[in-house]
Structure formats: structure tokens, C-alpha cells
Short mmCIF file of C-alpha atoms and ligand atoms in Angstrom, two decimals:
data_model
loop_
_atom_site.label_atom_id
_atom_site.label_comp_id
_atom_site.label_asym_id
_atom_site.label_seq_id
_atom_site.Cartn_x
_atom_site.Cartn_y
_atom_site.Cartn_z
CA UNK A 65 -11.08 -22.08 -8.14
CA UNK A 66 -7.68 -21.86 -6.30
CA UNK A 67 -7.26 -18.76 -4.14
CA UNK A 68 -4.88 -17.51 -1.20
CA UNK A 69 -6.51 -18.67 1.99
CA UNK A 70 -5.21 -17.48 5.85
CA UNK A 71 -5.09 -20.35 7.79
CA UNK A 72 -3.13 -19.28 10.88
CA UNK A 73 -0.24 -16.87 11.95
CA UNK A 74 2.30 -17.51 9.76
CA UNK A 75 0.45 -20.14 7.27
CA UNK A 76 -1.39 -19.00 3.94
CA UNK A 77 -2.50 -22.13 1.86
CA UNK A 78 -3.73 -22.21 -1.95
CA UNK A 79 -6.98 -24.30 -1.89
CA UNK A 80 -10.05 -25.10 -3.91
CA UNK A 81 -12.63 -22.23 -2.90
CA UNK A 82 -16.31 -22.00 -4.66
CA UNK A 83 -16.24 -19.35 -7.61
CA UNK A 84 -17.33 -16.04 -7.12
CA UNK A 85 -20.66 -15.28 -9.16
CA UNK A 86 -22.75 -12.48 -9.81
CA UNK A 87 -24.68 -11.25 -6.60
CA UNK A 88 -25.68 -7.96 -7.69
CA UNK A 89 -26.62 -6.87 -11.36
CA UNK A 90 -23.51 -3.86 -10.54
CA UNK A 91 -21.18 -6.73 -10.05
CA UNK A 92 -18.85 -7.93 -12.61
CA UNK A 93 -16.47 -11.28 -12.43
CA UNK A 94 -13.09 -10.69 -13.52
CA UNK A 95 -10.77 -13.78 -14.15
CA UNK A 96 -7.38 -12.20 -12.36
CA UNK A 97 -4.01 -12.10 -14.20
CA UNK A 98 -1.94 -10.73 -11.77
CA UNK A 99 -2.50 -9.91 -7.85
CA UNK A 100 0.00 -8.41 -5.85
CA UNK A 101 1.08 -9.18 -2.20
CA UNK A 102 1.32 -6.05 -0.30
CA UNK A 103 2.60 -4.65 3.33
CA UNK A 104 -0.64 -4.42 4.53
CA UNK A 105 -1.41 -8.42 3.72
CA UNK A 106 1.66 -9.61 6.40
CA UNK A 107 -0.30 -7.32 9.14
CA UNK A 108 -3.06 -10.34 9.06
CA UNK A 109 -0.20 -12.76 8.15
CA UNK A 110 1.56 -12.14 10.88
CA UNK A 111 -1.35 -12.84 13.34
CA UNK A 112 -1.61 -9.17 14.28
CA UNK A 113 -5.23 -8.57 13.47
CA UNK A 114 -8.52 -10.27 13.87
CA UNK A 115 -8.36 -11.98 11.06
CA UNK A 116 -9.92 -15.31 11.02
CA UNK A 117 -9.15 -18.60 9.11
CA UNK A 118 -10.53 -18.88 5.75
CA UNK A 119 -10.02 -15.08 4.84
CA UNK A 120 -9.42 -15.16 1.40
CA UNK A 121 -6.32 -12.38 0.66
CA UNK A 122 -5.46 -9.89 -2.16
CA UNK A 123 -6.21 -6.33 -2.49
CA UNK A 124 -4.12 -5.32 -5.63
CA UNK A 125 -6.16 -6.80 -8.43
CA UNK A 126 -5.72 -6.93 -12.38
CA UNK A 127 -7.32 -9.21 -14.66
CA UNK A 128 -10.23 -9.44 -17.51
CA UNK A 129 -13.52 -9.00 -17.07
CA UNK A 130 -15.38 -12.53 -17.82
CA UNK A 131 -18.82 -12.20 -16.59
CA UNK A 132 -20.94 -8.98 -16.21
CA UNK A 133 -24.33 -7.92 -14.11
CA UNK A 134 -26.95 -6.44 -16.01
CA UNK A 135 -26.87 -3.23 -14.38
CA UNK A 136 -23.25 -2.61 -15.70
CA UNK A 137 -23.22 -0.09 -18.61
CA UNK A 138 -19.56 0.98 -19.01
CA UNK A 139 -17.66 -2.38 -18.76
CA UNK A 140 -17.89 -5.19 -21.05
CA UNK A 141 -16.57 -8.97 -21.34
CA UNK A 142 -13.18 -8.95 -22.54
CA UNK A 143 -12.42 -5.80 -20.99
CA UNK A 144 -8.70 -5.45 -19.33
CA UNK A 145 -9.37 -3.53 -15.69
CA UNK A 146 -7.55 -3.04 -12.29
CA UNK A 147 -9.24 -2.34 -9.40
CA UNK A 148 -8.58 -0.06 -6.70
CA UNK A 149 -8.17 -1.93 -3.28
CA UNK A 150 -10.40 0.21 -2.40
CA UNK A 151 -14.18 -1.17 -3.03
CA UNK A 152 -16.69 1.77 -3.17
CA UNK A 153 -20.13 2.52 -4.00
CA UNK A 154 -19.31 6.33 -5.99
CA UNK A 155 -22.40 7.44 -4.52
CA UNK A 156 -22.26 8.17 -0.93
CA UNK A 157 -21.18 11.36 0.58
CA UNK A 158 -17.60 10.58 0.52
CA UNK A 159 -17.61 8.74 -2.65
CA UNK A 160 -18.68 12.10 -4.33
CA UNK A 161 -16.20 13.96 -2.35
CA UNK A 162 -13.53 11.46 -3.92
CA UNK A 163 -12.90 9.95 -0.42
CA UNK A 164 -13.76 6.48 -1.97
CA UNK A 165 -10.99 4.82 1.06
CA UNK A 166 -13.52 5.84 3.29
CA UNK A 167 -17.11 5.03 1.73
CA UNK A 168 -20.17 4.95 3.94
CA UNK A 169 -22.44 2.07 2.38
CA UNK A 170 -19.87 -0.72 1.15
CA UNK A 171 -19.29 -2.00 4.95
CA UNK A 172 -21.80 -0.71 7.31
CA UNK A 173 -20.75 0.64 10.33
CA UNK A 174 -17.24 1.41 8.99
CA UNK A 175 -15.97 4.40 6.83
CA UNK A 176 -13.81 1.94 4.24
CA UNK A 177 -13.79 -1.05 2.21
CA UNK A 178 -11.48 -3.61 0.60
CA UNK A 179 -11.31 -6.78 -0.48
CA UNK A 180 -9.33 -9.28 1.29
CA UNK A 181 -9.21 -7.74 4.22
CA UNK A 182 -9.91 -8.13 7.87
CA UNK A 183 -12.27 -5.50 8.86
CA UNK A 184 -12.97 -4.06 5.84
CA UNK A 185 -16.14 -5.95 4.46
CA UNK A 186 -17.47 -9.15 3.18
CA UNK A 187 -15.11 -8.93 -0.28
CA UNK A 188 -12.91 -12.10 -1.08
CA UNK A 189 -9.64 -11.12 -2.34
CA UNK A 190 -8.33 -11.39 -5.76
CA UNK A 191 -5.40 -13.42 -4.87
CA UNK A 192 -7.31 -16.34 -6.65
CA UNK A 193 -8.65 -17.15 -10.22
CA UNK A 194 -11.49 -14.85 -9.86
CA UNK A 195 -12.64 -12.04 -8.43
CA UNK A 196 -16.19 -10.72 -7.28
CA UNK A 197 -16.32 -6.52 -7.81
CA UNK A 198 -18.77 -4.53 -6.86
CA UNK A 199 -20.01 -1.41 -8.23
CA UNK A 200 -18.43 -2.18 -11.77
CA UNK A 201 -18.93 0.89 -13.37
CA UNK A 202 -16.78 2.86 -10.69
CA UNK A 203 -14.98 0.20 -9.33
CA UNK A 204 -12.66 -1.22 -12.74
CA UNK A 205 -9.89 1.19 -14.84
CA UNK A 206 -10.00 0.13 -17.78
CA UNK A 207 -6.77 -0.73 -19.15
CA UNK A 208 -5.38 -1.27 -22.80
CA UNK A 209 -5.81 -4.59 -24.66
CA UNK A 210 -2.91 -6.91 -24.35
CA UNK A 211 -0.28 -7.94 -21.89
CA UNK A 212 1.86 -4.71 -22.12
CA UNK A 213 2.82 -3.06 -18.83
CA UNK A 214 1.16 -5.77 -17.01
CA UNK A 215 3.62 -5.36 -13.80
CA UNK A 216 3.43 -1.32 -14.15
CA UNK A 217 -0.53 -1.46 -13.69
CA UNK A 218 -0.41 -3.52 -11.20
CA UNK A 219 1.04 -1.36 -9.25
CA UNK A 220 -1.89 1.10 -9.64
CA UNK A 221 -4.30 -1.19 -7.34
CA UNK A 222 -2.24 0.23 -4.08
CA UNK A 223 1.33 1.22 -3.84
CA UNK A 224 1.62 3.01 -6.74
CA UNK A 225 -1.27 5.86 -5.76
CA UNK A 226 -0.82 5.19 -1.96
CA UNK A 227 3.07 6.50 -2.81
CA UNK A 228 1.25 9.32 -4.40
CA UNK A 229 -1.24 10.17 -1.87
CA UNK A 230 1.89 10.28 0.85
CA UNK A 231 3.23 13.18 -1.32
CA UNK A 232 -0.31 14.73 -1.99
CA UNK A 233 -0.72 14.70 2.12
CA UNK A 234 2.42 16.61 2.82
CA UNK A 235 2.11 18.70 -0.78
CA UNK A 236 5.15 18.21 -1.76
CA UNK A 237 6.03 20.33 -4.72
CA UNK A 238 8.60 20.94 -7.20
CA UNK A 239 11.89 22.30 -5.89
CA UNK A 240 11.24 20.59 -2.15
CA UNK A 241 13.34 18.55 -0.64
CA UNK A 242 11.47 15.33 1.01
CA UNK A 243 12.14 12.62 3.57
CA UNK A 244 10.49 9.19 3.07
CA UNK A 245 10.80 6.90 6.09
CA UNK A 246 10.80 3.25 4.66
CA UNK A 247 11.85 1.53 1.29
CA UNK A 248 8.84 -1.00 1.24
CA UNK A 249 7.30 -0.78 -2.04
CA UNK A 250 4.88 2.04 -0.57
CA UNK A 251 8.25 3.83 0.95
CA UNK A 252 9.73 3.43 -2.98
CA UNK A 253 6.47 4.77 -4.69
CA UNK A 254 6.62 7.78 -2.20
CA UNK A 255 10.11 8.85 -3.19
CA UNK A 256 9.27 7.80 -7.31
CA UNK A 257 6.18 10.05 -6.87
CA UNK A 258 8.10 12.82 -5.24
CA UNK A 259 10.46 12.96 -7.95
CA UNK A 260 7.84 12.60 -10.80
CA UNK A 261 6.21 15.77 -8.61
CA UNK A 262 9.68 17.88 -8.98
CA UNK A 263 11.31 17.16 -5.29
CA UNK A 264 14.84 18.62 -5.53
CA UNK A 265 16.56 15.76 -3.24
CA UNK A 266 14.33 12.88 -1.54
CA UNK A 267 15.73 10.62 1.30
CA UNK A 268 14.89 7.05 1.59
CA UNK A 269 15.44 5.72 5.22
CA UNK A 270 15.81 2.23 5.85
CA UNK A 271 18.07 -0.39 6.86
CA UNK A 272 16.91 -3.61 4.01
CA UNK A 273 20.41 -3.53 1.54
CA UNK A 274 18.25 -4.16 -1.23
CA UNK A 275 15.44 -1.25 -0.83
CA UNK A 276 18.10 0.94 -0.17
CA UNK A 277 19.98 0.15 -3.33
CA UNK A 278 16.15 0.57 -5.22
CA UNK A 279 15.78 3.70 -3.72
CA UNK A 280 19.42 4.83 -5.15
CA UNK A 281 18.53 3.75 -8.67
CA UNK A 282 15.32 6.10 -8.97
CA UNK A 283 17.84 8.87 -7.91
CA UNK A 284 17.11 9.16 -4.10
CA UNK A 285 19.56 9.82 -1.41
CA UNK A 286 19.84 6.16 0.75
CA UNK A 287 19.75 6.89 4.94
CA UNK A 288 20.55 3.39 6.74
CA UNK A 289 19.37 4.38 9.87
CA UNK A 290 21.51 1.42 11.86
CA UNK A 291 24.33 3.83 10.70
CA UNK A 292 23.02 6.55 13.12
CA UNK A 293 20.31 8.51 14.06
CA UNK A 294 18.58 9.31 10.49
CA UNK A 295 17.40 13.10 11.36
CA UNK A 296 20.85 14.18 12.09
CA UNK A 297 21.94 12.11 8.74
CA UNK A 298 19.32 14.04 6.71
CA UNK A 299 19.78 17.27 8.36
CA UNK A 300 23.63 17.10 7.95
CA UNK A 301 22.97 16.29 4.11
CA UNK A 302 20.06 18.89 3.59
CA UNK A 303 22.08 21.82 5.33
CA UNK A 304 21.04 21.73 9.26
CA UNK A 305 17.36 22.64 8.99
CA UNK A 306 16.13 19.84 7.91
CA UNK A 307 13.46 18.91 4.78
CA UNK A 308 10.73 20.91 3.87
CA UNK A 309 8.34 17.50 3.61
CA UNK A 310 8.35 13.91 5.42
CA UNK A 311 6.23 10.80 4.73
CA UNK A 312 6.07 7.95 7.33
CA UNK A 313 5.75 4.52 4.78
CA UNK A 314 6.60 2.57 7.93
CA UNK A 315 3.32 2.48 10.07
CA UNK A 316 3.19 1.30 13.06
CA UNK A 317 5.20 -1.98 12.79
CA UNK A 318 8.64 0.48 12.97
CA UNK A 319 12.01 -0.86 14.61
CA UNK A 320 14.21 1.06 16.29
CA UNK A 321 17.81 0.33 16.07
CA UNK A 322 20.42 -2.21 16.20
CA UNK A 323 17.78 -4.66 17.16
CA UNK A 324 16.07 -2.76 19.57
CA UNK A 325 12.54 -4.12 18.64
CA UNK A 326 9.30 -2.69 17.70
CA UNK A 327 9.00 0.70 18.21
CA UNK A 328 5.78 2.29 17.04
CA UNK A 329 6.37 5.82 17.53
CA UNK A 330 9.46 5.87 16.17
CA UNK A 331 8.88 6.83 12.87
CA UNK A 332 6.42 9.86 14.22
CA UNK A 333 9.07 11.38 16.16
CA UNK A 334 11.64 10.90 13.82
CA UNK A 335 9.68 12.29 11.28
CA UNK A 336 9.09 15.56 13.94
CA UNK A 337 13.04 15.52 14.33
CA UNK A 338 13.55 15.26 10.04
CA UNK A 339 11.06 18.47 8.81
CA UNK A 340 11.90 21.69 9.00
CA UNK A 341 9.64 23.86 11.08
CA UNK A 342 6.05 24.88 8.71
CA UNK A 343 7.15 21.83 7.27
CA UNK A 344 4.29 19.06 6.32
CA UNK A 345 3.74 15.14 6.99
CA UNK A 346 2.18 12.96 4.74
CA UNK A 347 1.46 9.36 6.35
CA UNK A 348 0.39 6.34 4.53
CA UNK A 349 1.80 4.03 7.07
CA UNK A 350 -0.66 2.12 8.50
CA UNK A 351 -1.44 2.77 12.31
CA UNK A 352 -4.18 1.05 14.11
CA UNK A 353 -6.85 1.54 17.15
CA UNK A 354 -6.10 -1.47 18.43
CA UNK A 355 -2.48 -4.13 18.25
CA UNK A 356 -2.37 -7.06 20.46
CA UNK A 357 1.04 -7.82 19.52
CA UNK A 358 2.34 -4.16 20.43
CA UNK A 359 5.34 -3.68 22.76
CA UNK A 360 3.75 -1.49 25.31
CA UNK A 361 -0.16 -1.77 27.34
CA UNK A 362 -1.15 1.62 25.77
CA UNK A 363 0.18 0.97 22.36
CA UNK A 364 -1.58 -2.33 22.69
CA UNK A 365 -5.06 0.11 22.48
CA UNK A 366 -3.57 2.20 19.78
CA UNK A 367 -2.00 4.79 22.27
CA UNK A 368 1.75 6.04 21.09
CA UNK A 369 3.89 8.19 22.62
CA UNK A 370 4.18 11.04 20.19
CA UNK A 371 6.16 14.54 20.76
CA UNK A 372 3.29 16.49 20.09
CA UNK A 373 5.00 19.39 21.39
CA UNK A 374 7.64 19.77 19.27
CA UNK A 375 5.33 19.29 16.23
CA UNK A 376 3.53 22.26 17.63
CA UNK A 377 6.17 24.21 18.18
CA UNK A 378 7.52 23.58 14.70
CA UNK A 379 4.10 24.69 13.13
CA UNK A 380 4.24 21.18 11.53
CA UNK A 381 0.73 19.87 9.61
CA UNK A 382 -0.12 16.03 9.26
CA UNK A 383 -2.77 14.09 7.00
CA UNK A 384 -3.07 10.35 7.60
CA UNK A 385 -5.21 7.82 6.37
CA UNK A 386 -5.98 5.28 3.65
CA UNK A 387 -5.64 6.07 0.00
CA UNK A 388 -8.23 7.00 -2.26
CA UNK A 389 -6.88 5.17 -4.87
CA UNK A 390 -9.64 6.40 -7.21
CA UNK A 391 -8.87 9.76 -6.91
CA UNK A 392 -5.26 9.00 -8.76
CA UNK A 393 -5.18 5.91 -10.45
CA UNK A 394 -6.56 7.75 -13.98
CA UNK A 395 -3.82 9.72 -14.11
CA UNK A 396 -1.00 7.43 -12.91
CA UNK A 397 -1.96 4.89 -15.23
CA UNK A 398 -1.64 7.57 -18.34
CA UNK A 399 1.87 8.50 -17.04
CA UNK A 400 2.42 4.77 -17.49
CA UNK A 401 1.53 4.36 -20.72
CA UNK A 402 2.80 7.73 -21.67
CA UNK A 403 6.07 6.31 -20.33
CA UNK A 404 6.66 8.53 -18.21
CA UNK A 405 6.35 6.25 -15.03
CA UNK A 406 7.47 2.65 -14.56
CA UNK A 407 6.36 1.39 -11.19
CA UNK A 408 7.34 -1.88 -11.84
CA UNK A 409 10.67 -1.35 -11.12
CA UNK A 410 9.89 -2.43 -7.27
CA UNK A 411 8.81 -5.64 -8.38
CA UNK A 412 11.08 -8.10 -7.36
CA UNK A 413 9.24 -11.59 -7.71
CA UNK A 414 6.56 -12.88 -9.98
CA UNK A 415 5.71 -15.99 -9.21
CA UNK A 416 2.16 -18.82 -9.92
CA UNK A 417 -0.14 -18.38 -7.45
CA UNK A 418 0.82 -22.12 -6.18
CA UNK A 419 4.10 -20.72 -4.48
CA UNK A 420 2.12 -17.68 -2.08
CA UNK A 421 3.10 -19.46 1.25
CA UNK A 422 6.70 -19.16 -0.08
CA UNK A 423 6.94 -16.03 -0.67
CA UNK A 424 4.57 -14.66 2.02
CA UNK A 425 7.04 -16.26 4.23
CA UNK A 426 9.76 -14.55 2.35
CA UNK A 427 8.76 -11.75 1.95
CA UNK A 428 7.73 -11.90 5.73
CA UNK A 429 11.26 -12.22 6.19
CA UNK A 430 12.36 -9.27 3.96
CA UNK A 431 14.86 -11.61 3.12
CA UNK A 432 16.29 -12.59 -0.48
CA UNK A 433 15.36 -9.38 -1.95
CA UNK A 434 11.82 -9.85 -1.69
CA UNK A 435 10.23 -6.74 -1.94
CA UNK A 436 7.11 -7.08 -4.30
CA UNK A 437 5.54 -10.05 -5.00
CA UNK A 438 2.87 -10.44 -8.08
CA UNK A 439 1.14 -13.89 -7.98
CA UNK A 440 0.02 -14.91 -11.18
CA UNK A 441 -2.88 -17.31 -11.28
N1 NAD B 732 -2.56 4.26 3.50
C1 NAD B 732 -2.79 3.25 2.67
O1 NAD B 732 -3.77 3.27 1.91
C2 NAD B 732 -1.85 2.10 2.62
C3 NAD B 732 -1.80 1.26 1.50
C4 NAD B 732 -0.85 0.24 1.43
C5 NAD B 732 0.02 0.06 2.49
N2 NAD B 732 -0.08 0.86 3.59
C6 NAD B 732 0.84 0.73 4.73
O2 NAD B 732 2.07 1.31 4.36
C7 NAD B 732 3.12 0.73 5.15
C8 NAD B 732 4.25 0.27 4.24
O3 NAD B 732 3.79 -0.74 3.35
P1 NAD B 732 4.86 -1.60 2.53
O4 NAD B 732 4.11 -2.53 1.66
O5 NAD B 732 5.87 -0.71 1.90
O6 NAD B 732 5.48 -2.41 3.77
P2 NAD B 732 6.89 -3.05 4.10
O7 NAD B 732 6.69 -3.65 5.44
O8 NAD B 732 7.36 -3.86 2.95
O9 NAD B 732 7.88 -1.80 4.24
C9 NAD B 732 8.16 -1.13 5.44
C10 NAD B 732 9.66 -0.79 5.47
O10 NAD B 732 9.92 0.01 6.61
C11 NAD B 732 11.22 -0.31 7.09
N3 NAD B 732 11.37 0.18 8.45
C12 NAD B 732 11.07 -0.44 9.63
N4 NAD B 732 11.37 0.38 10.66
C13 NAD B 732 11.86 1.52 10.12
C14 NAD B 732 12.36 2.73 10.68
N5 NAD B 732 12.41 2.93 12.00
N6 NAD B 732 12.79 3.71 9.84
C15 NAD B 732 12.76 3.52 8.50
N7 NAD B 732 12.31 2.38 7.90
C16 NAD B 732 11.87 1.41 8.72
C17 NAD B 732 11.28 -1.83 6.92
O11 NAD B 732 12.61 -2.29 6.91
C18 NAD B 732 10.55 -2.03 5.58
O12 NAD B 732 11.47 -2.05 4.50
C19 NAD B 732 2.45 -0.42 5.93
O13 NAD B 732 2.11 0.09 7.21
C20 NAD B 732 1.20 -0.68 5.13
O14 NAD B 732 0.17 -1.26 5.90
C21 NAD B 732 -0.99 1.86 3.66
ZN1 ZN B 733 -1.79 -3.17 -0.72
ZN1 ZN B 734 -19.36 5.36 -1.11
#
């Protein structure tokens, strides 16, 4: 089959790769329809992680289930599913607690699984014509027959429940107002899910023309923060003590301004600066133990400079980490087809699988209004 395959920093390929089959009678083969590029996928793109040649990317999977293990009892051929990027066994001690980003047995020695993804397990990713998933039964959703609201489920593989799960870390709830630091597509899920929670006003800081404009449309207050120092823009617009919630959908690859390079803190402290004091953080953004391409020795090992005094003396509260995808994508996907959500609207490419180097590299870029990219094979 053709698949997505990393070759070297800055160079993805689409070659011939062996089918996945069956390895475990849990296991089901599904025959993908759409896989999305994400954020996370230009980290190993860009040559910033040990990710070696051959990796096979794609951890925002949809297709139909062609082949099934005979251990599987819920899921049948035919069936339409997405996956969480997320793989997870649903029976280890965090499983049950619904922590499935950070399951014990999928990837020993490791609290986490994915597929396509350095680090995180021997699963191939789905950016290909077939996909191996594990754990069947409480790995697929199962989605309605047909092609309908093929580019809104999508979106419930990652962004669209990682936007989510920024807003369920900081609680935001109705009547708040909310900062989200970037307008990536997990940035733009973090400010949709805000206002499907009931924010009052939600800021969306970046400096991309076109993510800004997004954010606008979904009825978010745009902050370009090469127009000034984005806490004192907030603050001025939120009347002086800032918002009562903040959610970092930067991660560490943040830039300060007018071109003042990588800055991995910066989104942190700015965040700090943005919330009012009792105030909460909710950070999807990706930060890591380790970044040889960092700008500084100590954030090299993961080390950032953060003003952890002021966050104390503001009584601030923070939760981090990957998403559980499982623990919202049920849900999510109902608002969709309740229509009451449309994710979709952050998708700005779909494209055949035969043009991912193109718009990796574009989308690398954040040029041309990529923003999201959904491959079809
Ligand atoms: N927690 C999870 O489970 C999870 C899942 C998916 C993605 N992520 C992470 O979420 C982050 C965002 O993902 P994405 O796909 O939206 O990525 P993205 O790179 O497309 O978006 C990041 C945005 O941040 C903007 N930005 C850079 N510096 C900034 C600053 N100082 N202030 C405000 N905005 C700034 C960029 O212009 C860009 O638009 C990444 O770190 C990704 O790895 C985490
Ligand atoms: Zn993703
Ligand atoms: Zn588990």
C-alpha cells in the first residue's frame, strides 16, 4: 500500500509499504478515507525529535473497517470508525480511570500511545491505505454510514477533543471570559469549544492573517501579538484584570516577537501575565523533556524559564498533558451530527495522499493558508 513515510528533516515521501494485517485477534484493519496532518506531525518533520527514517506518520484516522480479529465483538466489516490518536488497551489502571493518553500496557515503559509517532509505540500511522488498530472494541467510534460529515469527524481523532480537553483543564464555564494562545487548528478548537461551553468573550492570539481571520468567524476576539504585548491587549479589552481562563495551544515551539525567534517560555509567562489571579490554565501545547533544536542549553533538556512566582502569587492552577481523546470524542461526535458543532470549518486543504510532501512543506511554512490538511488516500 502507499503510506506517508519520514525520510529526513524536512522530506516525507509516499511509498509502497507492506499492508498491515491482523496480529492480534483484538485487532481490526481499517482501509482509511481520510487522515489528517496535525501540529504535532511537523515536530518529527521538522527534525526535532528522534524520529528515525521509515516512520510511517498519521495520528488522526477515519476510514472503514475491512478486516476484523476474532476476538472483536462490537465492530464489524463495513463499519465507518475514527480512531482516537490515542491507542489504548481500556483495561489498565488508567484506561479505567479514562486516562487512555496515558495507558500503561500499549508501549511498555511509557505512560502513552499513538500511532505514527516517535516515542509512542510500535503503531504505523494511518496516513496510508490502511491502518493496523489495536484493541478494536475500545479503540474505533463508530460513525454513521455514508460520506456525510466526513471532514467534521475527522476532526474528532485529535484537535477537535484536544481543543476540548484545553477548556476541560482550565474549567472554563459559561459566562467566563477565556484567552487561547495560538490559532493552529488545536488553538481554533480551544476557542470553538469554549464558546460551545458558554465563554462570554474568548481571545485568539496569534500573528498567521489567516487563523486570525478563522478565529473572528467563530465569534472570537483576534490578538496579533506583533501588534504589542498580547496581555496588555487582552487586559485592556477584558477591563484591566485580565481573563478568568487561559489555554497555551502553542507548546513549546512559541516565537516571540517581530522575529525574535523561538521562545519556549513565552507562551507560559504570557499566559501568567493574561489570567486573572484564582484564574486557571489549561495546556494542550505540547512541551517536551528533551529538544535538541531549543534556543537555550537548559531548554535543550526540557528546562524553561517560567515565572513561577507570579503564578503563585496569583493563586493560578495548571493541568497539562496529552488528551484523552476517548474520554470526549462520544459526545463531540453527537454534537456533530446533532449539528450543533462543525469542526471542519479549520480545514483548509484536502488533498490525495500523493501530494503529503507538498503540503507538509506548506503547511510547515504556515504559508498559503494552510492550516489543516486531510489527506485522502
Ligand atoms: N495535548 C495533546 O494531546 C495535543 C494534541 C495535538 C496537538 N498538540 C500540540 O498542540 C500544539 C498546537 O498544535 P497545532 O496543530 O494547532 O499547531 P500549529 O503549529 O499549527 O499552531 C501553533 C500556532 O501558534 C502560533 N504561535 C507561535 N508563537 C506564538 C505566540 N508566542 N503566541 C501566540 N501564538 C503563537 C503559530 O503562529 C501557530 O499558528 C502543538 O504543540 C501540538 O504538538 C497537543
Ligand atoms: Zn494530531
Ligand atoms: Zn490502558
Amino acid at each position: 500500500m502507499k503510506a506517508v513515510v519520514y525520510q529526513d528533516p524536512f522530506t516525507v515521501t509516499v511509498e509502497d509499504v507492506p499492508d498491515p494485517t491482523i496480529e492480534r485477534p483484538t485487532d481490526v484493519i481499517v482501509e482509511i478515507t481520510s487522515s489528517a496532518i496535525c501540529g504535532s506531525d511537523l515536530h518529527m518533520y521538522e527534525g526535532r525529535t528522534a524520529a528515525e527514517r521509515g516512520i510511517v506518520f498519521g495520528h488522526e484516522n477515519l476510514g472503514i473497517v475491512s478486516e476484523v480479529g476474532g476476538a472483536v465483538a462490537s465492530i464489524k466489516t463495513g463499519d465507518r470508525v475514527v480512531m482516537p490518536f490515542n491507542v489504548a488497551c481500556g483495561f489498565c489502571r488508567n484506561c479505567l480511570a479514562g486516562y487512555t493518553g496515558f495507558c500503561l500496557t500499549v508501549n511498555p515503559g511509557f505512560a502513552g500511545g499513538a500511532y505514527g509517532y516517535v516515542a509512542m509505540g510500535p503503531y504505523r500511522g494511518g496516513q496510508a491505505e490502511y491502518l493496523r488498530v489495536p484493541y478494536a472494541d475500545f479503540n474505533c467510534l463508530k460513525l454513521p454510514e455514508g460520506t456525510e460529515h466526513e471532514t467534521d469527524f475527522i476532526m474528532l481523532a485529535d484537535i477537535f477533543p484536544t481543543g476540548y480537553h484545553g477548556c476541560e483543564l482550565a474549567a472554563v464555564s459559561p459566562g467566563e471570559t477565556v484567552a487561547v494562545y495560538g490559532a493552529g487548528p488545536v488553538g481554533l478548537m480551544s476557542a470553538y469549544s469554549a464558546l460551545l461551553r458558554g465563554a462570554s468573550r474568548v481571545f485568539v492570539v496569534d500573528r498567521v492573517p489567516e487563523r486570525l481571520t478563522k478565529a473572528e468567524e467563530i465569534g472570537a476576539v483576534p490578538i496579533n501579538f506583533e501588534d504589542g504585548n498580547p496581555a496588555e491587549q487582552i487586559k485592556q479589552q477584558a477591563g484591566g484584570e485580565g481573563t478568568d481562563k487561559g489555554i497555551d495551544a502553542v507548546g513549546y515551539q512559541a516565537h516571540a516577537q517581530k522575529g525574535g525567534g523561538e521562545a519556549p517560555a513565552i507562551v507560559l509567562n504570557s499566559l501568567i501575565d493574561t489570567v486573572r489571579a484564582t484564574g486557571m490554565l489549561g495546556v494542550p501545547g505540547l512541551y517536551v523533556p528533551a529538544d535538541p533544536g531549543a534556543p537555550s542549553e537548559d531548554a535543550k533538556r526540557g528546562m524553561l524559564l517560567v515565572s513561577i512566582g507570579k503564578f503563585f502569587e496569583k493563586g493560578l492552577r495548571m493541568g497539562v498533558g496529552q488528551c484523552n481523546v476517548k474520554l470526549y470524542n462520544r459526545q463531540l461526535r453527537d454534537l456533530i451530527i446533532a449539528g450543533r458543532a462543525a469542526p471542519s470549518f479549520v480545514v483548509s486543504h484536502e488533498l490525495p495522499l500523493e501530494q503529503a510532501p507538498n503540503a507538509y512543506e506548506k503547511f510547515d511554512k504556515r504559508i498559503e493558508g494552510y492550516t489543516k490538511v486531510v489527506l485522502h488516500p
